[in-house]
């Protein structure tokens, strides 16, 4: 493919309007365009055209059995693509959209088959980002959009991340600066009796429960975090995407769960062994460590800050510079559930003190 056209979006100026119009025109021609959302950058294409959607899978190298989320501008458009909106979904839409939430609902068949990977359900999301909203309103199309990274890599939270992975493979990239939330939307399956969290994300379990009462979590997620015995009857994740290797940094990532002195012991052991190491840590842990090459990803007392910097931290270490990345673990409350879900999936090894 020819070069990727990059538009820099500063404010709502006439240049911005032009960029949105050009990006929108490319989408109408069935090309793929990356754009910022409040969670991560998405790679969008017309969700009604299988040929356009196919370009997303090719650009990312994404397995075709992993369905895509459909992005729309507002609640009214949900009805265009789903067979029904159950009461619980209605409550969630009212409380959290636009925002970092994706609802799995029964499809009415209008969306191209390769978006849903042949499933009878469809994921819908109303993003809360001015550029995403402007683009959706300009093109008047439902946009199928996975995260705009090469399949398997950490999701992109800046336009540079997208460019690094997909330059020359996509028609356009709207650069709206760093995204805010930093981890993807929470995926909630509303097709059954009870809503089920298929992927923890920007809206926390606690927030969801305030609106709909107790909510189930896909048992396969706990298994992936090493909390269930791997005795053979561990369940298959219900969100097809959750079974793939994901968020992998350039070098092997080791999750270190323990006191600062335990992390220090791991660091010293690897240095002794002659490894070059990179460290991802909170500022609290970093202050306790005697080490170089620390990427400080925020405060343990502000997990939103950690979420916002997590993928940039994972991308910051290159295998040409480090042999191993050692990373702290975080409390699994609030957005910490999404952070730890991603870190468990990114890690090649877990070392626990207790
Ligand atoms: O924040 C986000 O959700 C970002 C931004 C760009 O909107 N998008 C994103 O898309 O993370 P993606 O494709 O990287 O992740 C979509 C997840 C996958 O785990 C996929 O398997 C699941 O949602 N999913 C999509 N449609 C589904 C369906 N019909 N049933 C079950 N899971 C579904
Ligand atoms: Mg993704």
PDB file of C-alpha atoms and ligand atoms in Angstrom, residues 60 62 147 149 155 184 246, ligand 2:
ATOM      1  CA  UNK A  60      -3.529  -6.129  11.790  1.00  0.00           C
ATOM      2  CA  UNK A  62      -5.827 -10.581  13.113  1.00  0.00           C
ATOM      3  CA  UNK A 147      -7.541  -1.613  18.636  1.00  0.00           C
ATOM      4  CA  UNK A 149      -2.142  -2.352  16.817  1.00  0.00           C
ATOM      5  CA  UNK A 155      -2.871  -1.597  22.182  1.00  0.00           C
ATOM      6  CA  UNK A 184      -9.883  -0.901  26.379  1.00  0.00           C
ATOM      7  CA  UNK A 246      -2.007 -10.239  23.604  1.00  0.00           C
TER       8      UNK A 246
HETATM    9 MG1  LIG B   2      -7.202  -5.394  20.757  1.00  0.00          MG
END
